[in-house]
mmCIF file of C-alpha atoms in Angstrom:
data_model
loop_
_atom_site.group_PDB
_atom_site.id
_atom_site.type_symbol
_atom_site.label_atom_id
_atom_site.label_comp_id
_atom_site.label_asym_id
_atom_site.label_seq_id
_atom_site.Cartn_x
_atom_site.Cartn_y
_atom_site.Cartn_z
ATOM 1 C CA MET A 1 0.083 0.180 0.191
ATOM 2 C CA ALA A 2 1.515 3.369 -0.786
ATOM 3 C CA TYR A 3 2.236 5.736 1.736
ATOM 4 C CA ARG A 4 -0.042 8.897 1.754
ATOM 5 C CA ILE A 5 1.707 12.149 1.888
ATOM 6 C CA LEU A 6 -0.499 15.792 2.231
ATOM 7 C CA SER A 7 1.834 19.047 1.529
ATOM 8 C CA ILE A 8 0.190 22.347 2.083
ATOM 9 C CA ASP A 9 1.654 25.748 0.586
ATOM 10 C CA GLY A 10 1.915 28.771 2.792
ATOM 11 C CA GLY A 11 -0.019 31.445 1.902
ATOM 12 C CA GLY A 12 -1.676 33.750 5.492
ATOM 13 C CA VAL A 13 -5.798 34.173 5.194
ATOM 14 C CA ARG A 14 -5.428 32.563 2.025
ATOM 15 C CA GLY A 15 -5.529 28.750 3.542
ATOM 16 C CA VAL A 16 -9.152 29.413 3.435
ATOM 17 C CA ILE A 17 -8.504 28.139 -0.426
ATOM 18 C CA SER A 18 -7.052 25.076 0.239
ATOM 19 C CA THR A 19 -9.289 24.128 3.126
ATOM 20 C CA ILE A 20 -12.343 24.568 0.629
ATOM 21 C CA LEU A 21 -10.646 23.071 -2.231
ATOM 22 C CA MET A 22 -9.555 20.201 0.459
ATOM 23 C CA GLN A 23 -13.737 20.056 1.491
ATOM 24 C CA ARG A 24 -14.567 20.073 -2.515
ATOM 25 C CA LEU A 25 -12.984 16.606 -2.692
ATOM 26 C CA ALA A 26 -14.066 15.102 0.225
ATOM 27 C CA LEU A 27 -17.814 15.465 -1.016
ATOM 28 C CA ARG A 28 -17.391 13.838 -3.929
ATOM 29 C CA GLU A 29 -18.716 10.369 -3.936
ATOM 30 C CA GLY A 30 -15.954 7.596 -2.964
ATOM 31 C CA LEU A 31 -13.410 10.458 -1.822
ATOM 32 C CA GLU A 32 -15.195 10.785 1.635
ATOM 33 C CA GLY A 33 -12.555 10.756 4.165
ATOM 34 C CA TRP A 34 -9.870 11.059 1.987
ATOM 35 C CA VAL A 35 -7.820 13.776 4.421
ATOM 36 C CA GLU A 36 -8.208 11.574 6.848
ATOM 37 C CA LYS A 37 -6.447 8.703 5.219
ATOM 38 C CA ALA A 38 -3.256 11.084 4.788
ATOM 39 C CA ASP A 39 -0.431 9.178 6.549
ATOM 40 C CA PHE A 40 2.157 12.095 6.831
ATOM 41 C CA LEU A 41 1.034 15.698 6.869
ATOM 42 C CA ALA A 42 3.676 18.577 5.741
ATOM 43 C CA GLY A 43 3.192 22.039 5.537
ATOM 44 C CA THR A 44 4.449 26.026 6.005
ATOM 45 C CA SER A 45 2.988 28.759 7.710
ATOM 46 C CA THR A 46 -0.601 28.725 7.245
ATOM 47 C CA GLY A 47 -0.023 24.861 5.623
ATOM 48 C CA GLY A 48 1.820 24.235 8.613
ATOM 49 C CA LEU A 49 -1.145 25.767 11.069
ATOM 50 C CA LEU A 50 -3.529 23.493 8.679
ATOM 51 C CA ALA A 51 -1.020 20.406 8.735
ATOM 52 C CA LEU A 52 -0.929 20.669 12.717
ATOM 53 C CA GLY A 53 -4.965 21.003 12.616
ATOM 54 C CA LEU A 54 -5.791 18.050 10.726
ATOM 55 C CA ALA A 55 -3.068 15.882 12.794
ATOM 56 C CA ALA A 56 -4.774 16.978 16.060
ATOM 57 C CA GLY A 57 -8.050 15.240 15.006
ATOM 58 C CA TYR A 58 -9.742 18.832 13.797
ATOM 59 C CA GLY A 59 -12.009 18.553 10.750
ATOM 60 C CA LEU A 60 -11.944 20.910 7.577
ATOM 61 C CA GLN A 61 -14.546 22.604 8.512
ATOM 62 C CA GLU A 62 -13.638 23.305 11.811
ATOM 63 C CA ILE A 63 -10.623 24.843 10.398
ATOM 64 C CA ARG A 64 -12.492 26.648 7.904
ATOM 65 C CA ASP A 65 -14.176 28.425 10.668
ATOM 66 C CA VAL A 66 -11.490 29.928 12.438
ATOM 67 C CA TYR A 67 -10.265 31.228 8.641
ATOM 68 C CA GLU A 68 -13.512 33.121 8.288
ATOM 69 C CA LYS A 69 -14.262 34.015 11.663
ATOM 70 C CA GLU A 70 -11.036 34.923 13.582
ATOM 71 C CA SER A 71 -8.535 36.034 10.451
ATOM 72 C CA VAL A 72 -9.896 39.908 10.852
ATOM 73 C CA GLU A 73 -8.210 39.451 14.348
ATOM 74 C CA ILE A 74 -5.198 37.886 13.298
ATOM 75 C CA PHE A 75 -4.820 40.519 10.862
ATOM 76 C CA PRO A 76 -6.743 43.467 11.321
ATOM 77 C CA ALA A 77 -7.311 47.125 9.344
ATOM 78 C CA ASP A 78 -5.518 49.924 10.834
ATOM 79 C CA PRO A 79 -7.732 53.213 9.735
ATOM 80 C CA ILE A 80 -4.858 54.878 11.698
ATOM 81 C CA ASP A 81 -2.453 54.070 8.952
ATOM 82 C CA PRO A 82 -4.040 52.544 5.963
ATOM 83 C CA LEU A 83 -0.889 52.653 3.985
ATOM 84 C CA ASP A 84 1.173 50.515 5.961
ATOM 85 C CA VAL A 85 3.834 53.333 6.979
ATOM 86 C CA HIS A 86 4.618 51.741 10.258
ATOM 87 C CA ARG A 87 6.310 48.781 8.586
ATOM 88 C CA LEU A 88 8.841 50.533 7.241
ATOM 89 C CA TYR A 89 10.078 49.812 10.644
ATOM 90 C CA ARG A 90 8.551 46.993 12.430
ATOM 91 C CA ALA A 91 5.948 43.880 11.418
ATOM 92 C CA GLY A 92 3.395 44.986 10.258
ATOM 93 C CA TYR A 93 0.777 42.877 13.594
ATOM 94 C CA GLY A 94 0.994 41.907 16.678
ATOM 95 C CA ASN A 95 1.317 38.052 17.909
ATOM 96 C CA GLU A 96 -1.287 38.003 20.714
ATOM 97 C CA ALA A 97 -4.485 36.921 18.358
ATOM 98 C CA LEU A 98 -2.752 34.485 16.703
ATOM 99 C CA THR A 99 -1.347 32.932 19.741
ATOM 100 C CA ARG A 100 -4.477 32.981 21.253
ATOM 101 C CA VAL A 101 -6.185 30.873 18.479
ATOM 102 C CA ALA A 102 -2.814 28.258 18.468
ATOM 103 C CA LYS A 103 -3.039 27.967 21.990
ATOM 104 C CA ARG A 104 -6.567 27.172 22.139
ATOM 105 C CA LEU A 105 -6.328 24.732 19.266
ATOM 106 C CA PHE A 106 -3.191 23.122 20.591
ATOM 107 C CA GLY A 107 -3.366 23.708 24.164
ATOM 108 C CA ARG A 108 -0.821 21.484 26.184
ATOM 109 C CA GLN A 109 -0.113 18.943 22.753
ATOM 110 C CA ARG A 110 3.367 18.323 21.756
ATOM 111 C CA LEU A 111 4.250 17.286 18.269
ATOM 112 C CA LYS A 112 4.302 13.732 19.726
ATOM 113 C CA ASP A 113 0.889 13.807 21.136
ATOM 114 C CA LEU A 114 -0.576 14.106 17.484
ATOM 115 C CA LYS A 115 -2.114 11.678 15.652
ATOM 116 C CA ARG A 116 -0.446 11.467 12.345
ATOM 117 C CA ARG A 117 3.845 12.094 11.434
ATOM 118 C CA VAL A 118 3.877 15.565 10.584
ATOM 119 C CA LEU A 119 6.715 18.148 9.192
ATOM 120 C CA ILE A 120 6.647 21.824 9.875
ATOM 121 C CA THR A 121 8.764 24.173 8.043
ATOM 122 C CA SER A 122 10.137 27.444 9.683
ATOM 123 C CA PHE A 123 13.800 29.423 9.770
ATOM 124 C CA ASP A 124 16.243 29.196 12.757
ATOM 125 C CA LEU A 125 18.000 32.903 12.611
ATOM 126 C CA ASP A 126 20.739 31.882 15.273
ATOM 127 C CA ASN A 127 21.556 28.317 16.215
ATOM 128 C CA GLU A 128 22.995 29.885 19.135
ATOM 129 C CA ALA A 129 26.273 27.465 18.817
ATOM 130 C CA PRO A 130 28.942 27.979 21.407
ATOM 131 C CA LYS A 131 31.808 28.476 19.222
ATOM 132 C CA ALA A 132 31.763 31.184 17.222
ATOM 133 C CA GLU A 133 32.604 29.292 13.407
ATOM 134 C CA ALA A 134 29.376 27.161 14.021
ATOM 135 C CA ARG A 135 27.089 29.857 14.473
ATOM 136 C CA HIS A 136 24.971 31.061 11.693
ATOM 137 C CA TRP A 137 21.440 31.075 10.555
ATOM 138 C CA LYS A 138 19.506 27.607 8.670
ATOM 139 C CA PRO A 139 16.359 26.235 7.689
ATOM 140 C CA LYS A 140 14.093 23.700 10.217
ATOM 141 C CA LEU A 141 11.993 21.013 9.366
ATOM 142 C CA PHE A 142 10.327 20.479 12.683
ATOM 143 C CA HIS A 143 8.723 16.567 12.828
ATOM 144 C CA ASN A 144 7.748 13.941 15.077
ATOM 145 C CA PHE A 145 9.257 11.034 13.064
ATOM 146 C CA PRO A 146 10.650 8.737 15.511
ATOM 147 C CA PHE A 147 14.652 8.508 15.197
ATOM 148 C CA ARG A 148 17.387 10.355 16.880
ATOM 149 C CA GLY A 149 16.915 14.519 17.027
ATOM 150 C CA HIS A 150 13.020 14.522 16.372
ATOM 151 C CA ASP A 151 10.914 17.702 17.826
ATOM 152 C CA GLY A 152 8.526 15.401 19.607
ATOM 153 C CA ASP A 153 8.707 17.210 23.063
ATOM 154 C CA ARG A 154 8.039 20.542 21.093
ATOM 155 C CA LEU A 155 4.667 22.146 21.835
ATOM 156 C CA ALA A 156 1.969 21.940 18.568
ATOM 157 C CA TRP A 157 0.932 25.872 19.441
ATOM 158 C CA LYS A 158 4.844 26.943 19.479
ATOM 159 C CA VAL A 159 5.733 25.690 16.181
ATOM 160 C CA ALA A 160 2.300 27.106 14.970
ATOM 161 C CA LEU A 161 3.685 30.433 15.620
ATOM 162 C CA TYR A 162 7.402 29.415 14.202
ATOM 163 C CA THR A 163 5.783 28.366 11.084
ATOM 164 C CA SER A 164 3.748 31.416 10.665
ATOM 165 C CA ALA A 165 6.355 34.075 11.274
ATOM 166 C CA ALA A 166 6.515 35.755 8.043
ATOM 167 C CA PRO A 167 8.996 38.443 7.905
ATOM 168 C CA THR A 168 7.293 42.228 7.697
ATOM 169 C CA TYR A 169 3.786 40.715 8.656
ATOM 170 C CA LEU A 170 4.353 39.047 12.249
ATOM 171 C CA PRO A 171 7.426 39.428 14.716
ATOM 172 C CA THR A 172 9.959 36.497 14.910
ATOM 173 C CA VAL A 173 9.085 33.783 17.612
ATOM 174 C CA ASP A 174 12.023 32.653 20.088
ATOM 175 C CA GLY A 175 14.233 33.356 16.804
ATOM 176 C CA PHE A 176 12.240 31.484 14.026
ATOM 177 C CA VAL A 177 10.602 33.213 11.111
ATOM 178 C CA ASP A 178 8.227 31.364 8.791
ATOM 179 C CA GLY A 179 9.484 28.392 6.483
ATOM 180 C CA GLY A 180 8.329 30.080 3.409
ATOM 181 C CA VAL A 181 11.744 31.941 2.951
ATOM 182 C CA TYR A 182 12.879 28.257 1.361
ATOM 183 C CA ALA A 183 10.323 25.916 1.091
ATOM 184 C CA ASN A 184 6.538 27.778 0.530
ATOM 185 C CA ASN A 185 5.354 24.505 -1.018
ATOM 186 C CA PRO A 186 7.321 22.154 1.422
ATOM 187 C CA SER A 187 6.542 18.812 -0.855
ATOM 188 C CA MET A 188 9.786 18.419 -1.302
ATOM 189 C CA CYS A 189 10.853 18.294 1.903
ATOM 190 C CA ALA A 190 7.932 16.048 3.093
ATOM 191 C CA LEU A 191 9.592 13.378 -0.241
ATOM 192 C CA ALA A 192 13.150 13.935 1.576
ATOM 193 C CA GLN A 193 11.672 13.471 4.773
ATOM 194 C CA VAL A 194 10.018 9.605 4.726
ATOM 195 C CA MET A 195 13.186 8.987 2.485
ATOM 196 C CA ASP A 196 16.041 9.429 5.692
ATOM 197 C CA GLU A 197 17.502 6.297 6.553
ATOM 198 C CA ARG A 198 17.348 7.553 9.701
ATOM 199 C CA TRP A 199 13.568 6.163 9.557
ATOM 200 C CA GLU A 200 13.518 2.480 10.497
ATOM 201 C CA GLY A 201 10.373 2.888 8.029
ATOM 202 C CA HIS A 202 12.109 5.285 5.428
ATOM 203 C CA LEU A 203 10.916 4.883 2.162
ATOM 204 C CA THR A 204 11.663 5.275 -1.602
ATOM 205 C CA VAL A 205 10.001 6.989 -4.319
ATOM 206 C CA GLY A 206 7.956 3.699 -5.503
ATOM 207 C CA ASP A 207 6.206 3.907 -2.304
ATOM 208 C CA VAL A 208 4.713 7.390 -2.177
ATOM 209 C CA VAL A 209 1.688 9.092 -3.533
ATOM 210 C CA MET A 210 1.800 12.932 -2.854
ATOM 211 C CA MET A 211 -1.132 15.431 -3.020
ATOM 212 C CA SER A 212 0.255 19.197 -2.734
ATOM 213 C CA VAL A 213 -2.404 21.684 -2.128
ATOM 214 C CA GLY A 214 -1.633 25.783 -2.689
ATOM 215 C CA THR A 215 -3.217 28.327 -1.784
ATOM 216 C CA GLY A 216 -3.903 29.913 -4.731
ATOM 217 C CA THR A 217 -1.324 32.333 -6.782
ATOM 218 C CA ALA A 218 -1.651 36.059 -8.251
ATOM 219 C CA LEU A 219 -0.985 36.084 -12.045
ATOM 220 C CA SER A 220 2.451 37.608 -11.952
ATOM 221 C CA PHE A 221 5.011 39.010 -14.416
ATOM 222 C CA ARG A 222 7.336 42.304 -15.049
ATOM 223 C CA GLU A 223 6.814 43.460 -18.575
ATOM 224 C CA GLY A 224 10.252 44.671 -20.514
ATOM 225 C CA PRO A 225 13.822 42.598 -21.122
ATOM 226 C CA THR A 226 15.725 44.821 -18.493
ATOM 227 C CA HIS A 227 15.528 46.079 -15.521
ATOM 228 C CA ASP A 228 17.781 48.089 -13.774
ATOM 229 C CA TRP A 229 16.288 48.152 -10.607
ATOM 230 C CA GLY A 230 17.493 49.011 -6.876
ATOM 231 C CA TYR A 231 16.076 48.165 -3.163
ATOM 232 C CA ALA A 232 12.873 50.119 -3.412
ATOM 233 C CA GLN A 233 11.765 48.850 -6.677
ATOM 234 C CA TRP A 234 12.828 45.274 -5.735
ATOM 235 C CA VAL A 235 11.631 45.127 -2.378
ATOM 236 C CA ARG A 236 8.484 44.322 -2.937
ATOM 237 C CA PRO A 237 8.057 42.446 -5.373
ATOM 238 C CA LEU A 238 11.207 40.233 -4.707
ATOM 239 C CA ILE A 239 9.310 38.569 -1.556
ATOM 240 C CA ASP A 240 6.178 37.677 -4.272
ATOM 241 C CA LEU A 241 8.772 36.063 -6.889
ATOM 242 C CA ILE A 242 10.866 34.011 -3.929
ATOM 243 C CA LEU A 243 7.565 32.633 -2.354
ATOM 244 C CA ASP A 244 6.231 31.544 -6.002
ATOM 245 C CA GLY A 245 9.740 30.713 -7.140
ATOM 246 C CA THR A 246 10.180 28.062 -4.109
ATOM 247 C CA THR A 247 6.596 26.886 -4.685
ATOM 248 C CA GLY A 248 7.052 26.463 -8.517
ATOM 249 C CA ILE A 249 10.627 24.484 -8.070
ATOM 250 C CA ALA A 250 8.881 22.282 -5.439
ATOM 251 C CA ASP A 251 6.115 21.277 -7.802
ATOM 252 C CA TYR A 252 8.590 20.976 -10.922
ATOM 253 C CA GLN A 253 11.116 18.298 -8.558
ATOM 254 C CA CYS A 254 8.100 16.347 -7.341
ATOM 255 C CA GLY A 255 6.054 15.753 -10.428
ATOM 256 C CA ARG A 256 9.558 14.517 -12.244
ATOM 257 C CA LEU A 257 10.642 12.456 -8.983
ATOM 258 C CA LEU A 258 6.718 11.125 -8.802
ATOM 259 C CA GLY A 259 5.182 11.390 -12.158
ATOM 260 C CA ASP A 260 1.547 10.056 -11.866
ATOM 261 C CA ALA A 261 2.032 9.533 -8.324
ATOM 262 C CA TYR A 262 1.656 13.018 -7.762
ATOM 263 C CA CYS A 263 -0.716 15.547 -7.831
ATOM 264 C CA ARG A 264 -0.688 19.175 -7.174
ATOM 265 C CA LEU A 265 -3.787 21.532 -6.794
ATOM 266 C CA ALA A 266 -3.364 24.870 -7.170
ATOM 267 C CA PRO A 267 -5.531 27.564 -8.771
ATOM 268 C CA TYR A 268 -4.464 30.834 -10.296
ATOM 269 C CA PHE A 269 -6.557 33.890 -9.349
ATOM 270 C CA ARG A 270 -8.663 35.686 -12.286
ATOM 271 C CA PRO A 271 -6.349 38.331 -13.729
ATOM 272 C CA GLY A 272 -6.306 41.804 -11.750
ATOM 273 C CA VAL A 273 -6.790 39.929 -8.656
ATOM 274 C CA ARG A 274 -3.966 39.802 -6.401
ATOM 275 C CA TRP A 275 -4.782 39.084 -2.341
ATOM 276 C CA GLY A 276 -2.403 39.358 0.032
ATOM 277 C CA LEU A 277 -1.717 36.964 2.913
ATOM 278 C CA ASP A 278 -2.507 39.329 5.789
ATOM 279 C CA GLU A 279 -6.085 40.597 3.526
ATOM 280 C CA ALA A 280 -8.907 39.532 6.405
ATOM 281 C CA ALA A 281 -10.763 42.049 4.488
ATOM 282 C CA SER A 282 -11.057 39.774 1.556
ATOM 283 C CA VAL A 283 -11.780 36.497 2.831
ATOM 284 C CA PRO A 284 -15.372 36.213 1.612
ATOM 285 C CA ASP A 285 -14.354 36.860 -2.142
ATOM 286 C CA MET A 286 -11.356 34.120 -1.564
ATOM 287 C CA VAL A 287 -14.238 31.778 -0.106
ATOM 288 C CA GLU A 288 -16.548 32.537 -3.279
ATOM 289 C CA PHE A 289 -13.278 31.858 -5.567
ATOM 290 C CA ALA A 290 -12.559 28.414 -3.596
ATOM 291 C CA GLU A 291 -16.379 26.987 -4.154
ATOM 292 C CA THR A 292 -16.143 27.699 -7.451
ATOM 293 C CA TRP A 293 -12.901 27.519 -8.870
ATOM 294 C CA SER A 294 -12.162 25.262 -12.152
ATOM 295 C CA PRO A 295 -14.432 22.150 -11.876
ATOM 296 C CA GLY A 296 -11.909 20.532 -14.960
ATOM 297 C CA GLU A 297 -9.016 20.726 -12.273
ATOM 298 C CA MET A 298 -10.943 19.229 -9.637
ATOM 299 C CA LYS A 299 -11.754 16.348 -11.631
ATOM 300 C CA ALA A 300 -8.921 15.745 -12.609
ATOM 301 C CA ALA A 301 -7.687 15.457 -8.512
ATOM 302 C CA GLU A 302 -10.640 13.815 -8.020
ATOM 303 C CA SER A 303 -9.753 11.235 -10.590
ATOM 304 C CA PHE A 304 -6.030 10.805 -8.679
ATOM 305 C CA LEU A 305 -7.318 10.540 -5.579
ATOM 306 C CA LEU A 306 -9.563 7.859 -6.257
ATOM 307 C CA ARG A 307 -7.118 5.876 -8.615
ATOM 308 C CA LYS A 308 -3.775 6.168 -6.447
ATOM 309 C CA TRP A 309 -5.306 7.610 -2.765
ATOM 310 C CA MET A 310 -8.030 5.388 -1.873
ATOM 311 C CA THR A 311 -6.840 1.805 -3.028
#
């Protein structure tokens, strides 16, 4: 039997899109409970919250309710500073609301207490090595696989904050920032994890079936053959470029390695639509988009799940 991996991208409040797409699949005949069949859940940022929530036993509707009802508390509009000038020198939002939500969802659960294996991406800004020549920043993958170096004793709500600390949006937490800086799509990280020979049950590529779910992407481009830009012009598009770039390359790599044992469900927004990861006021529009997006793409995902996932 294939080992089923569900990988979920980062994207802030756009996680409601991923949640609804997964719900739509679960409503199809023969796909009831398909998410619960996942052996391993990988997530970045909002995808990390989703992965942790599902591994803790929450249903998709319960998670959807968090996005629809509580996003405006996590990312409140600031009528005093609508142009976000204050973000030139500090994070756009505080961590208080997200901390409340994470603590309510996960309580005292640690990663080892979760019902399924998880991998959650983050980035450690300081490994605090005692020797100067060994001190540096590095990617950090929190997981509960039972081998040396696992993070099973980490509190789930803390890991949820670590993976969600998006630069310029939220403050760092215990020196960690959002894993989207290197793996907004964590699917390749997940594949590498299950092939790690330190895990007694390590797998080969042929053992794996993977569903990768995105949070939606704007149709971005920059016209012209030459862009002689400096800091001022590159800062804003560079963040989107990095997020879209890491997402796309992971999709390419998994597609080549896994072939027809891999499916990517990742919508593009309509031309002219650009929803930021903090646009809580646009969640109702995201809901409408996700509920009606591409029946053809959904049909292809249904077919994949029926052939490869549910057997």
